[in-house]
PDB file of C-alpha atoms in Angstrom:
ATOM      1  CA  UNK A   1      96.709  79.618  86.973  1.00  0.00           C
ATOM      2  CA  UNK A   2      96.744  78.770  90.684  1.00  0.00           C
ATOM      3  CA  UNK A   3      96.820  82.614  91.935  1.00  0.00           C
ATOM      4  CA  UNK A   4      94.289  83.652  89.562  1.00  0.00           C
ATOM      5  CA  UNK A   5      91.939  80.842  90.888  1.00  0.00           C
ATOM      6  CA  UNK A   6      92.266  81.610  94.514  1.00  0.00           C
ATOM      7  CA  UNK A   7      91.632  85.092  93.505  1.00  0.00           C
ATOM      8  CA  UNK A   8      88.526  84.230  92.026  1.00  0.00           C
ATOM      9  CA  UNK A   9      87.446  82.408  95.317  1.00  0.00           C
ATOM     10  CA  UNK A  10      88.559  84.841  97.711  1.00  0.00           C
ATOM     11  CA  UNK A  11      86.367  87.581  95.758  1.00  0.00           C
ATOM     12  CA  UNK A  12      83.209  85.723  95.483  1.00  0.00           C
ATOM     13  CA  UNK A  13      84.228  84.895  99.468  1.00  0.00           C
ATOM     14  CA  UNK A  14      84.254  89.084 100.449  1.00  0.00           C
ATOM     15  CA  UNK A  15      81.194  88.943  98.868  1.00  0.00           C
ATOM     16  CA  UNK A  16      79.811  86.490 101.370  1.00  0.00           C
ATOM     17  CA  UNK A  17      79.778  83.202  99.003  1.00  0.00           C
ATOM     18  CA  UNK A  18      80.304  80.677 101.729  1.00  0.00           C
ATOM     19  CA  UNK A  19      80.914  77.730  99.932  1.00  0.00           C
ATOM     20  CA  UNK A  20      84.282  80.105  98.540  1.00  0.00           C
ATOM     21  CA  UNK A  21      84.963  80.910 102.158  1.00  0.00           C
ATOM     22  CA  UNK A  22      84.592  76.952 103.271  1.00  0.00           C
ATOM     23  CA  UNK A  23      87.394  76.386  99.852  1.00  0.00           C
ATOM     24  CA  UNK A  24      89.769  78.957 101.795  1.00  0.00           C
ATOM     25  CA  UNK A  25      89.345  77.506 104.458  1.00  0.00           C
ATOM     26  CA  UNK A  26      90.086  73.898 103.656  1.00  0.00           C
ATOM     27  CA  UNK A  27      92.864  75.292 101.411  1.00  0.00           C
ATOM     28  CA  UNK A  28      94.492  77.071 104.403  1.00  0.00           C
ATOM     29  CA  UNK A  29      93.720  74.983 107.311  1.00  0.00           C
ATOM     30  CA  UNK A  30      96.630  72.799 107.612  1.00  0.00           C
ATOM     31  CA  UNK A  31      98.517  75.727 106.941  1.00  0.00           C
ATOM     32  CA  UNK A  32      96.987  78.219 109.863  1.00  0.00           C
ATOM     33  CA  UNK A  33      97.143  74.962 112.110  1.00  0.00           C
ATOM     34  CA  UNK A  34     100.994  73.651 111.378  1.00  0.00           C
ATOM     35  CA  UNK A  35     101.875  77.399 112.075  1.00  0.00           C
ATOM     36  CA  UNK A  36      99.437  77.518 115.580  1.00  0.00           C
ATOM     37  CA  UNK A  37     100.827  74.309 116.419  1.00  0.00           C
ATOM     38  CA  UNK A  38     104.282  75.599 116.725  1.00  0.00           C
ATOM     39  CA  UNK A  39     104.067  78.814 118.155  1.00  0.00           C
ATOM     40  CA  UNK A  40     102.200  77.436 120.952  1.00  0.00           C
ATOM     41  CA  UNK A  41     103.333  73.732 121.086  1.00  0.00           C
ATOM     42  CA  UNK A  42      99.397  72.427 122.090  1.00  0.00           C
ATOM     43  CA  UNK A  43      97.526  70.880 119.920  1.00  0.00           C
ATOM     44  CA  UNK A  44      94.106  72.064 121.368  1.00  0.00           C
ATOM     45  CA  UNK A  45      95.519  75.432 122.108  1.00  0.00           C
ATOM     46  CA  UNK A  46      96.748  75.188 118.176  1.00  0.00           C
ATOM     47  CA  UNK A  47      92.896  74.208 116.940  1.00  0.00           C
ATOM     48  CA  UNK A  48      91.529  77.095 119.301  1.00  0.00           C
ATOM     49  CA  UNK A  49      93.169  79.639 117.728  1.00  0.00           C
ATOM     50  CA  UNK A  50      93.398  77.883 114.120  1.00  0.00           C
ATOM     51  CA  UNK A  51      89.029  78.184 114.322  1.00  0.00           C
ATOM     52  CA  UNK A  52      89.215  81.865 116.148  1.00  0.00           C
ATOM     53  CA  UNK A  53      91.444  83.031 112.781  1.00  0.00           C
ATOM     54  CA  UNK A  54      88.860  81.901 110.688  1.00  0.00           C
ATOM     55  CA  UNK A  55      86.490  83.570 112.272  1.00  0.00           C
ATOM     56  CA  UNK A  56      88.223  86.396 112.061  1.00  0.00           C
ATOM     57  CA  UNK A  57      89.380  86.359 108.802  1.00  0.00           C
ATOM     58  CA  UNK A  58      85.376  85.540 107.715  1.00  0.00           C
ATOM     59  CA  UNK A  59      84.400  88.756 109.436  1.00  0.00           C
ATOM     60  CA  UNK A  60      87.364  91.071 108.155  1.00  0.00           C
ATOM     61  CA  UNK A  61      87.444  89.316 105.064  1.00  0.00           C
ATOM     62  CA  UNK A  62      85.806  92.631 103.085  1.00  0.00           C
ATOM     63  CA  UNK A  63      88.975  94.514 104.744  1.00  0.00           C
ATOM     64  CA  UNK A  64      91.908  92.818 102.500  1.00  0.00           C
ATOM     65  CA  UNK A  65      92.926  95.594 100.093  1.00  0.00           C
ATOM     66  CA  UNK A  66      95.118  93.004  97.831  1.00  0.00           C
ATOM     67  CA  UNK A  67      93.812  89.504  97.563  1.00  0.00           C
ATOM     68  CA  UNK A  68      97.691  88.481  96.546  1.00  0.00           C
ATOM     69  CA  UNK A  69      98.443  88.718 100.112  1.00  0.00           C
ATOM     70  CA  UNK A  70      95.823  86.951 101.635  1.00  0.00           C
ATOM     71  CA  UNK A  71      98.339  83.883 102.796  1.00  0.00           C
ATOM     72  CA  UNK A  72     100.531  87.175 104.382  1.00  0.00           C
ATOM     73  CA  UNK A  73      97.428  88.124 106.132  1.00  0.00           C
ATOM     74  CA  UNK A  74      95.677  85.204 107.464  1.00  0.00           C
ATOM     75  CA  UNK A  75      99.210  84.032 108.545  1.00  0.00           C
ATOM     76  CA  UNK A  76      99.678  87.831 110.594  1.00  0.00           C
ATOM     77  CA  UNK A  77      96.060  87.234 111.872  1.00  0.00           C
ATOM     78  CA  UNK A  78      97.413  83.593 113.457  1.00  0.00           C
ATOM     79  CA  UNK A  79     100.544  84.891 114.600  1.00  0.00           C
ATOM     80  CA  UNK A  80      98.845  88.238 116.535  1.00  0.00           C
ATOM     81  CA  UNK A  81      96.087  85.395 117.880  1.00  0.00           C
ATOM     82  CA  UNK A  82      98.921  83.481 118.869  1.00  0.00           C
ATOM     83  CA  UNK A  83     101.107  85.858 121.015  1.00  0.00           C
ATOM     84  CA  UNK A  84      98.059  86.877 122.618  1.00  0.00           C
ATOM     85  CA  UNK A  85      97.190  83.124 123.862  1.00  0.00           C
ATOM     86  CA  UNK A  86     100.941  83.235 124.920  1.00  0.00           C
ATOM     87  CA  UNK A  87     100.453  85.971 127.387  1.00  0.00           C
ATOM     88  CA  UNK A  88      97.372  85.172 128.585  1.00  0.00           C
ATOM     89  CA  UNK A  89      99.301  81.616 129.966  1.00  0.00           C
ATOM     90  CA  UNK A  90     102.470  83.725 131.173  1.00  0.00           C
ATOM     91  CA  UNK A  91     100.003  85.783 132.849  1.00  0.00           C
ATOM     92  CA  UNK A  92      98.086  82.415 134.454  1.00  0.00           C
ATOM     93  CA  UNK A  93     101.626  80.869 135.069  1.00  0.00           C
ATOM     94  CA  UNK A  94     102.499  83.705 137.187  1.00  0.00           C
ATOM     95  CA  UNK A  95      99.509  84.023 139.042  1.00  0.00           C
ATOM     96  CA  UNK A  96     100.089  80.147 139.825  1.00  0.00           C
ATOM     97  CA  UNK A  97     103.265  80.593 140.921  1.00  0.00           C
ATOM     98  CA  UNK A  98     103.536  83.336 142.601  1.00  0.00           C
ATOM     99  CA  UNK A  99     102.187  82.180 146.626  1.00  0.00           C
ATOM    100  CA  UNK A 100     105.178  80.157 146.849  1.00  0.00           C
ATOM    101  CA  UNK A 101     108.297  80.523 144.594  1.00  0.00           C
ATOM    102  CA  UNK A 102     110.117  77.908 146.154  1.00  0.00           C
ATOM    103  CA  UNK A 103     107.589  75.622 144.653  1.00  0.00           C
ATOM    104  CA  UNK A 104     108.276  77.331 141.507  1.00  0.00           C
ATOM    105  CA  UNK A 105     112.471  76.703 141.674  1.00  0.00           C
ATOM    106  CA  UNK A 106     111.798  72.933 141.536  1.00  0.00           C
ATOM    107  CA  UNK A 107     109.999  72.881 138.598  1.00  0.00           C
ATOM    108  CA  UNK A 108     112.419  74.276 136.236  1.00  0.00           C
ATOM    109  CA  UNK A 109     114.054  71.960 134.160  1.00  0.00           C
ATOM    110  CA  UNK A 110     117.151  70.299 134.569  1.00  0.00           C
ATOM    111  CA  UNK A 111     119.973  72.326 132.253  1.00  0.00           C
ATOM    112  CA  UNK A 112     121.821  69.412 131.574  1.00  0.00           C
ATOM    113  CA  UNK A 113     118.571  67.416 130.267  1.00  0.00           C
ATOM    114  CA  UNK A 114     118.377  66.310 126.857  1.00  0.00           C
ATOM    115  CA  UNK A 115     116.597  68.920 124.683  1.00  0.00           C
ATOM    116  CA  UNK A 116     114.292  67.715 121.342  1.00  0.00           C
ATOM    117  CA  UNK A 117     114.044  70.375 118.619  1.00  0.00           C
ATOM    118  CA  UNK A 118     110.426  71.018 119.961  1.00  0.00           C
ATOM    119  CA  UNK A 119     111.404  71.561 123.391  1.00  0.00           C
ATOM    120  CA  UNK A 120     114.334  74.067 122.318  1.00  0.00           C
ATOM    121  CA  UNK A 121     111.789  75.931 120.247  1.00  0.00           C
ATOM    122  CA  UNK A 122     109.665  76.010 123.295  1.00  0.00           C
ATOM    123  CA  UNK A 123     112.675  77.798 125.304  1.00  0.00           C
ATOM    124  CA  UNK A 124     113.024  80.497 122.602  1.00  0.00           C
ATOM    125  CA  UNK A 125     111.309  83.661 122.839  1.00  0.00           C
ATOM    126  CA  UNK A 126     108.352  84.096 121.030  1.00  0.00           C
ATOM    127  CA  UNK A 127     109.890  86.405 118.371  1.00  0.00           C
ATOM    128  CA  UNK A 128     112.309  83.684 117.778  1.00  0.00           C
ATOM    129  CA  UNK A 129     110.052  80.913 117.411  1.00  0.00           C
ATOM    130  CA  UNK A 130     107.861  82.559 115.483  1.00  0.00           C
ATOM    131  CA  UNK A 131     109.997  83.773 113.073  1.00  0.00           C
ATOM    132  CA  UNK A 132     112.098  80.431 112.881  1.00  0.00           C
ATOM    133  CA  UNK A 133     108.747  78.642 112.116  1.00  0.00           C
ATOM    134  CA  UNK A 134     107.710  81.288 109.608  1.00  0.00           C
ATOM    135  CA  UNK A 135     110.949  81.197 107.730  1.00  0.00           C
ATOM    136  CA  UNK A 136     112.489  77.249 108.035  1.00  0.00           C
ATOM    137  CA  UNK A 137     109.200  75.377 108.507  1.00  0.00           C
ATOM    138  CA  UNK A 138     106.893  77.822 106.907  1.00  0.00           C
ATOM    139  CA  UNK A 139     109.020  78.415 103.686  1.00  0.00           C
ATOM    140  CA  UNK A 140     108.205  81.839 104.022  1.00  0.00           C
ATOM    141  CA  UNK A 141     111.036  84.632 102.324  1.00  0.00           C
ATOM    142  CA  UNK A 142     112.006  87.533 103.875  1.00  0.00           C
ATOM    143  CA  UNK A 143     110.017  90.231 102.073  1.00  0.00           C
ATOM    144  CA  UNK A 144     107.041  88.095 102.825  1.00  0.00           C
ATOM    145  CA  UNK A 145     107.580  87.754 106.689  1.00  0.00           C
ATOM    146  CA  UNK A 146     108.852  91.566 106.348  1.00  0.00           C
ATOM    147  CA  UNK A 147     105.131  92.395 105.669  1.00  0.00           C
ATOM    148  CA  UNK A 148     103.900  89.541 107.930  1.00  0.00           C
ATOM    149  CA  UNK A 149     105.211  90.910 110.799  1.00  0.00           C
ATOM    150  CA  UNK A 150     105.085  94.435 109.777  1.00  0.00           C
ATOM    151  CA  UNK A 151     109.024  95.138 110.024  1.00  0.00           C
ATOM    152  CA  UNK A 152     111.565  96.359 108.260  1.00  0.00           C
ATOM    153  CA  UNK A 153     113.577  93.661 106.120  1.00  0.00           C
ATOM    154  CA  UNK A 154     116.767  94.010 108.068  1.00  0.00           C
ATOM    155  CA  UNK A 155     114.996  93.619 111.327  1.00  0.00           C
ATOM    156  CA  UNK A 156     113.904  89.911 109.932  1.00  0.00           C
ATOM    157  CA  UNK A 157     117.377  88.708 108.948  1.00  0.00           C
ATOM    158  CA  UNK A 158     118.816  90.072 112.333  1.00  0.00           C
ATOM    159  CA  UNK A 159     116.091  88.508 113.968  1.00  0.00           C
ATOM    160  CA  UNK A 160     116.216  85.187 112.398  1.00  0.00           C
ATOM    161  CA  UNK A 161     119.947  85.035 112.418  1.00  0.00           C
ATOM    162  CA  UNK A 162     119.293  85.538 116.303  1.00  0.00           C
ATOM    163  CA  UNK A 163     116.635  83.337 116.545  1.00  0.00           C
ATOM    164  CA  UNK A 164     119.075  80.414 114.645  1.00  0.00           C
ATOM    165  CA  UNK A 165     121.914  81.192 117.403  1.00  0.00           C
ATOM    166  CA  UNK A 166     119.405  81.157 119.970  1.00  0.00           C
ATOM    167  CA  UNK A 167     118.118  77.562 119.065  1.00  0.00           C
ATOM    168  CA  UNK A 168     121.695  76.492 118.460  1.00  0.00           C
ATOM    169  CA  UNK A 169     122.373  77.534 122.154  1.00  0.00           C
ATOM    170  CA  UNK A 170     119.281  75.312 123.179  1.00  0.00           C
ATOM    171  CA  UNK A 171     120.014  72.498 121.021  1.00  0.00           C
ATOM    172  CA  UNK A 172     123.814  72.602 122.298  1.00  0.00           C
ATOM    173  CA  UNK A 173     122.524  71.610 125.848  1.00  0.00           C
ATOM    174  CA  UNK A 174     122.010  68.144 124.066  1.00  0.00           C
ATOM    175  CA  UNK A 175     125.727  67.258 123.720  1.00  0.00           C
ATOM    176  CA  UNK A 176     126.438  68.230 127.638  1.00  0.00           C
ATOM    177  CA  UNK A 177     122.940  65.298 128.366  1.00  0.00           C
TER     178      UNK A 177
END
């Protein structure tokens, strides 16, 4: 059985095997990266954080209480890494733009441009994206993204069926291009 195998690996990892901890990782690196990838929308940015989650998970590894939630966890790990990278460049963005705002106005993009699904996630909030990528690209269900993102279960299908509308919205400015 698949569960009972990773199980196995992920307890011989917490007790610092590191050939079991190189198996998770392998097993989970697409995974953590995909995820990275599309919260942030930068590849390098995506393989930063993808190695600073393993990191993390190899030195809080002996902290997971339930081994059964380990894809939950490393997954809540990425997403908190993730966030933070995404404030550190709104922070950087407005320190760049703040001498001169009129320098700022003409680099907004055109409303009436012609919007890709990657580009419309980029527009979304970061709640949105993330859970849009946790639930329709991720395959996540709702309990599991409930304890992912440490919310209720009602605030994930609000949020998602917000996050859906929102991208709709985005993806509408398409048929005005």
């Amino acid at each position: 059985m698949v569960d009972e195998e990773l199980n196995h690996i992920i307890h011989r990892a917490r007790r610092g095997d590191k050939e079991a901890f190189a198996q998770l990782v392998n097993r989970y690196k697409g995974h953590v990266y995909r995820y990275a990838a599309g919260m942030l929308g930068d590849r390098m940015d995506a393989e930063d954080v993808s190695q600073e989650a393993f990191i993390k998970v190899y030195y809080s590894l002996s902290g997971l209480d339930n081994e059964y939630a380990f894809s939950s966890w490393i997954i809540r790990i990425v997403s908190n890494l993730c966030k933070d990278r995404l404030k550190k460049r709104a922070k950087e963005q407005r320190l760049r733009d703040e001498p001169d705002e009129a320098i700022a106005d003409r680099h907004l993009p055109d409303p009436l441009e012609k919007l890709s699904i990657e580009e419309a996630m980029a527009r979304l909030t970061v709640d949105h994206r993330e859970i849009l990528l946790l639930h329709e690209v991720q395959g996540y269900r709702y309990e599991e993204i409930a304890d992912i993102l440490e919310v209720p279960l009602g605030t994930v299908k609000s949020r998602l069926f917000a996050a859906r509308m929102a991208l709709r919205k985005e993806l509408g400015k398409e048929d005005r291009g």
